[in-house]
Short mmCIF file of C-alpha atoms in Angstrom, two decimals:
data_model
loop_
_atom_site.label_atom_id
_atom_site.label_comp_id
_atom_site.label_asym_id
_atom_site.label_seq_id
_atom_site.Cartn_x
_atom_site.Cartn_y
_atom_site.Cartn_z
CA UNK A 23 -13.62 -6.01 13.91
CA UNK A 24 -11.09 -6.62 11.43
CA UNK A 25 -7.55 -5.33 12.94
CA UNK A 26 -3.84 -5.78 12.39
CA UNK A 27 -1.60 -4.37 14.81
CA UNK A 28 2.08 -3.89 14.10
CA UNK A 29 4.80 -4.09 16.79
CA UNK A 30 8.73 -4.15 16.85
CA UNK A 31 9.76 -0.89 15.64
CA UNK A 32 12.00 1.33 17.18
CA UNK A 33 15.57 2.86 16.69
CA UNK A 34 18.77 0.60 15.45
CA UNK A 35 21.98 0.87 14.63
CA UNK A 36 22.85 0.46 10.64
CA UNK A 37 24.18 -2.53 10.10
CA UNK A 38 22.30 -4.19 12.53
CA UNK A 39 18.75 -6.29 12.14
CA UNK A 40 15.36 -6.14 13.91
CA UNK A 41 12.44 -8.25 13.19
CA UNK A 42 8.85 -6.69 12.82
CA UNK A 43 5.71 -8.37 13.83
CA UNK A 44 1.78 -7.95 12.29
CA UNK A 45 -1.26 -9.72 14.71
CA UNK A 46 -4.45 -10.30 12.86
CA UNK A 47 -7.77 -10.71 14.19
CA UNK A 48 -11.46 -10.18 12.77
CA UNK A 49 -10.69 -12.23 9.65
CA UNK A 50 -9.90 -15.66 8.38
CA UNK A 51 -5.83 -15.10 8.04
CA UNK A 52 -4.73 -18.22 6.69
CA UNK A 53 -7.15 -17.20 3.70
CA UNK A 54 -5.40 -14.10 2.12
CA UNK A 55 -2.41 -12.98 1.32
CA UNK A 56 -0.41 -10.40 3.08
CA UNK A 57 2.11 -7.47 2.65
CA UNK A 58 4.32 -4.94 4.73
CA UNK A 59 4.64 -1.45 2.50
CA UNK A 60 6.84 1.23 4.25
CA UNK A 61 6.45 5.40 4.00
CA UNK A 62 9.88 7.34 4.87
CA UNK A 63 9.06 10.49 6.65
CA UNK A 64 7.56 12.85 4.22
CA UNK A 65 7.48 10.54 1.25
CA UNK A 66 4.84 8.04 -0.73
CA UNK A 67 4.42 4.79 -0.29
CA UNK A 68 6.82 1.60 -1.52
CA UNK A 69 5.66 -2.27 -1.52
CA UNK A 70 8.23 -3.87 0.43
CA UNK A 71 7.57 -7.30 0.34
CA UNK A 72 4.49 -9.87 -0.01
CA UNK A 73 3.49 -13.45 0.82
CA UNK A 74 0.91 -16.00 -0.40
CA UNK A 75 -2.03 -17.75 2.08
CA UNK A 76 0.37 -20.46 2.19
CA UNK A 77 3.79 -19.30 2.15
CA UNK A 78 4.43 -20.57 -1.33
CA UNK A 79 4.60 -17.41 -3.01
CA UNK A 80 6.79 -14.68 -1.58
CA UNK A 81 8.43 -11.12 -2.86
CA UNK A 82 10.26 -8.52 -2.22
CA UNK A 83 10.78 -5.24 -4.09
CA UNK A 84 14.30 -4.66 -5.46
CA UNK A 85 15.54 -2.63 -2.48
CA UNK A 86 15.12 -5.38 0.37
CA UNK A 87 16.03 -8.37 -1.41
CA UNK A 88 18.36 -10.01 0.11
CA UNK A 89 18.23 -8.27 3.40
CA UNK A 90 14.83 -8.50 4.32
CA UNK A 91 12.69 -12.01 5.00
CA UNK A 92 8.44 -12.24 4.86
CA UNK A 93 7.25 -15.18 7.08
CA UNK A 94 3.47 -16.15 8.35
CA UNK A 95 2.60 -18.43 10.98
CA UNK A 96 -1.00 -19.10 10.46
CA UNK A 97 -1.89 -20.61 13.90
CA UNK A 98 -0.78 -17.19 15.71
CA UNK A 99 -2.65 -15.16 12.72
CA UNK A 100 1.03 -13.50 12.97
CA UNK A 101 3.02 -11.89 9.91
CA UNK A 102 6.43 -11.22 10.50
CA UNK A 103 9.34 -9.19 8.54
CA UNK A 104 13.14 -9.70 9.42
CA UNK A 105 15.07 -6.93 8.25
CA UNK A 106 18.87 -7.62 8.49
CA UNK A 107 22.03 -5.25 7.39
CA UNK A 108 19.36 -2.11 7.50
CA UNK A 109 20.62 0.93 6.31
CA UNK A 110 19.21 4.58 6.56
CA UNK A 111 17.00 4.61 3.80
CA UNK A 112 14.92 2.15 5.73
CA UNK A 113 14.12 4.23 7.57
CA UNK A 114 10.43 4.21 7.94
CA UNK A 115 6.92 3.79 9.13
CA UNK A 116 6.35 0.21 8.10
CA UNK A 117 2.48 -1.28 7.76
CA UNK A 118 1.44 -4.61 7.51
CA UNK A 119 -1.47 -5.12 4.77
CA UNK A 120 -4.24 -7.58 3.53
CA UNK A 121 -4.82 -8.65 -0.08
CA UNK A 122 -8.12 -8.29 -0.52
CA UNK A 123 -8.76 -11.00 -2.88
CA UNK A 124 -8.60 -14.59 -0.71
CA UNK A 125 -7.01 -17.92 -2.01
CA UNK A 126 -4.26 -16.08 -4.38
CA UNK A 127 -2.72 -12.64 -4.43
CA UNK A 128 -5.08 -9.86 -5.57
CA UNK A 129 -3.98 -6.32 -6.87
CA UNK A 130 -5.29 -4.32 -3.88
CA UNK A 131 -4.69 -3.83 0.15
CA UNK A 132 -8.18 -3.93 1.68
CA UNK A 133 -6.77 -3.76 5.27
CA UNK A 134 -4.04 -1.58 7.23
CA UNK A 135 -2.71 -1.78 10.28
CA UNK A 136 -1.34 1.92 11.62
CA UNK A 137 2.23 1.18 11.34
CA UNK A 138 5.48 0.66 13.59
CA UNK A 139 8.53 3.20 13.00
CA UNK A 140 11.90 1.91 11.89
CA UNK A 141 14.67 4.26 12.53
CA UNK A 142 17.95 3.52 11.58
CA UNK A 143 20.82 5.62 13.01
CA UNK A 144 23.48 5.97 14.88
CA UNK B 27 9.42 -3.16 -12.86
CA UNK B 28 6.51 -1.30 -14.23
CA UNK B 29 6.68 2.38 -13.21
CA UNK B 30 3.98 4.23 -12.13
CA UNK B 31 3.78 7.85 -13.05
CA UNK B 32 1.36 10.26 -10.90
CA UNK B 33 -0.17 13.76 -12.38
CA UNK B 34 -0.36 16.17 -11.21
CA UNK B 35 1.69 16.09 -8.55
CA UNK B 36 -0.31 18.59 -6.60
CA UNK B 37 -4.30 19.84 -7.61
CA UNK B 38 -5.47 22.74 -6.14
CA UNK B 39 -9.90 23.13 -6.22
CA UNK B 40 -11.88 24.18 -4.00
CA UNK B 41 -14.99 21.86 -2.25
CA UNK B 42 -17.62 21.34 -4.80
CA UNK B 43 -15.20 21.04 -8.15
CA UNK B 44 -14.70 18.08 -9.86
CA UNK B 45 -10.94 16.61 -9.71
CA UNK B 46 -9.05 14.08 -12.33
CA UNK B 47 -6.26 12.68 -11.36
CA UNK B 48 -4.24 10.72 -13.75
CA UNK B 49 -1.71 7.45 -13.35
CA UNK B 50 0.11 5.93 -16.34
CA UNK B 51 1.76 3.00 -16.35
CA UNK B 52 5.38 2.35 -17.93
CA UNK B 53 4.00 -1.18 -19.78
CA UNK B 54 0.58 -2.32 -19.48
CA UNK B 55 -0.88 -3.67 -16.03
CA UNK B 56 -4.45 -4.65 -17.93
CA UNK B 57 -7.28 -3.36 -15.60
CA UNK B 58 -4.69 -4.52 -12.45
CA UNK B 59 -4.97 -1.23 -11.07
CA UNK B 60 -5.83 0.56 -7.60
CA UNK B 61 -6.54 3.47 -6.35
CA UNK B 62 -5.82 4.89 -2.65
CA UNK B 63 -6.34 7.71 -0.09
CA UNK B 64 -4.16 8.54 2.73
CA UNK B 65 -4.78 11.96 4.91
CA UNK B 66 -1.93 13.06 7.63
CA UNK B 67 -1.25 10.63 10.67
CA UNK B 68 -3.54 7.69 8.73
CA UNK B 69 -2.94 4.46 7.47
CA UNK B 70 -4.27 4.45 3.33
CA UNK B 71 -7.64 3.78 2.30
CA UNK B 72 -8.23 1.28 -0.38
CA UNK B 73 -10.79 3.58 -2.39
CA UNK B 74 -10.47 1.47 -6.32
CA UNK B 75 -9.51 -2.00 -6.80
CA UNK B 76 -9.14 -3.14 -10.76
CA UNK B 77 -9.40 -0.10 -11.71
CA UNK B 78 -12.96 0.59 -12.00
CA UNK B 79 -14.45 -1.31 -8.60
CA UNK B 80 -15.24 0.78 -5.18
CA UNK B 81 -14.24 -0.27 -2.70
CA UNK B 82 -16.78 -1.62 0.06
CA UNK B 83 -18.28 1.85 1.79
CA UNK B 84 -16.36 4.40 -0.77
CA UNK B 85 -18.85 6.88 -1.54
CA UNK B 86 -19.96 6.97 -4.81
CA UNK B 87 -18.59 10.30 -6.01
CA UNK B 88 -14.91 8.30 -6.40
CA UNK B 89 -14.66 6.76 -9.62
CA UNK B 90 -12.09 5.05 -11.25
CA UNK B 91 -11.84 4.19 -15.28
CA UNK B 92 -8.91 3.38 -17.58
CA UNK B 93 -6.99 0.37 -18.58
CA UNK B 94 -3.65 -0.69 -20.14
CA UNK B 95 -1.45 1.67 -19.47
CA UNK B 96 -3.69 4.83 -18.93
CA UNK B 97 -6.21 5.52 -15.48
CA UNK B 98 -8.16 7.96 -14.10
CA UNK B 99 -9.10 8.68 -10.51
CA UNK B 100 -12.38 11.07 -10.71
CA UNK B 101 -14.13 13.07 -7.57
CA UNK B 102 -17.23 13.90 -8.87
CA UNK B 103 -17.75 16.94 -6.34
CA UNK B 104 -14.30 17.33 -3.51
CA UNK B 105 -16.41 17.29 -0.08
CA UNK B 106 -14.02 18.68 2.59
CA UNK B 107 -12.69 15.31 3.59
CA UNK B 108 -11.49 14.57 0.42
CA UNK B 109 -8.45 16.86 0.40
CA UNK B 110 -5.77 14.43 0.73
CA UNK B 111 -3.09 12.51 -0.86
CA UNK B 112 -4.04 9.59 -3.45
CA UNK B 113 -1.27 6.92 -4.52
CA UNK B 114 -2.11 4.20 -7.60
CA UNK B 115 -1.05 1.00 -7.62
CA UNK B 116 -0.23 -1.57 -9.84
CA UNK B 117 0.73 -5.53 -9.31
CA UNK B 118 2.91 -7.34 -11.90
CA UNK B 119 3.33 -11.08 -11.07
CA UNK B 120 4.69 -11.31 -7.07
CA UNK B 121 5.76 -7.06 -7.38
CA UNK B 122 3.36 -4.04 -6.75
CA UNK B 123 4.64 -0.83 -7.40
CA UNK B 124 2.75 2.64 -5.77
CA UNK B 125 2.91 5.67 -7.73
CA UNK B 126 4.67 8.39 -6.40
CA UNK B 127 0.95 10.49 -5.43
CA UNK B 128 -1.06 13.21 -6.20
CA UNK B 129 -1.86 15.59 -3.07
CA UNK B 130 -5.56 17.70 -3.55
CA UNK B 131 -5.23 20.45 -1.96
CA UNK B 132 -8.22 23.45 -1.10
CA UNK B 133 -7.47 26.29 -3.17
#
């Protein structure tokens, strides 16, 4: 069964950073591309930030740039986001996401995991 | 960054009607377009990809059409499980961009 399971979320401080992890399984991960998109509570849905097969092709929408850093590790099938000096406004659900198209970034998120909740307050 | 402009923001039918739901695109994204569900408490469903493409197991009431800057999202007849929210999405070099959704609602 294809899966991807976030983990990491949970309530911070702003200011402060906390790193967000994605495990794969059912798939080929080192073949696709991946992506974390967030949803604030009662709101639509924003990219956050994507990465190539082979980490040679990363982005970020405007928001996190800067404060936020996409990694892979392909032998743990493991996607990873580091989100440093978080504000309020990140707060969110946050879901890790698989390009559908394998080899180079498609235009469409085949796979989603359920999410892991980032609250940011004091 | 290409803006993605949902309408209506809320459509109101009831099972059996036919629903169009509309997503223009501030510059054209060619046929780079996709189209998802997501119903409360659940991750989205990838339901379009380029535009026109089901997705694998989408029934085939959803239809998708449009390119350039204009694209339509069509449910043939609403089934009760359609009532939901659907979000397009575009991809411009390394940034996608989600419009802001359409929620179909039961009259």
């Amino acid at each position: 069964e294809v899966q991807l399971v976030e983990s990491g979320g949970g309530l911070v401080q702003p200011g402060r950073s906390l790193r967000l992890s994605c495990a794969a399984s059912g798939f080929t991960f080192d073949d696709y591309a991946m992506h974390w998109v967030r949803q604030a509570p009662g709101k639509g849905l924003e990219w956050v930030s994507g990465i190539s097969w082979n980490s040679g092709s990363i982005g970020y929408a405007d928001s996190v740039k800067g404060r936020f850093t996409i990694s892979r590790d392909n032998a743990k099938n493991s996607l990873y986001l580091q989100m440093n000096s978080l504000r309020a406004e990140d707060t969110a659900l946050y879901y890790c996401a698989k390009d559908k198209t394998a080899g180079v970034a498609g235009n469409a998120f085949d796979i989603w995991g359920q999410g892991t909740m980032v609250t940011v307050s004091s | 960054e290409i803006v993605l402009t949902q309408s209506p923001a809320t459509l109101s039918l009831s099972p059996g009607e036919r629903a169009t739901l509309s997503c223009r695109a501030s510059q054209s994204v060619s046929s780079y377009l996709a189209w998802y569900q997501q119903k409360p408490g659940q991750a989205p469903r990838l339901l379009i990809y380029d535009a026109s493409n089901r997705a694998t197991g989408i029934p085939a009431r959803f239809s998708g059409s449009g390119s350039g800057t204009d694209f339509t999202l069509t449910i043939s007849s609403l089934e009760p499980e359609d009532f939901a929210v659907y979000y397009c999405q575009q991809r411009s070099n390394w940034k996608w961009t989600f419009g802001q959704g359409t929620k179909v609602e039961i009259k």
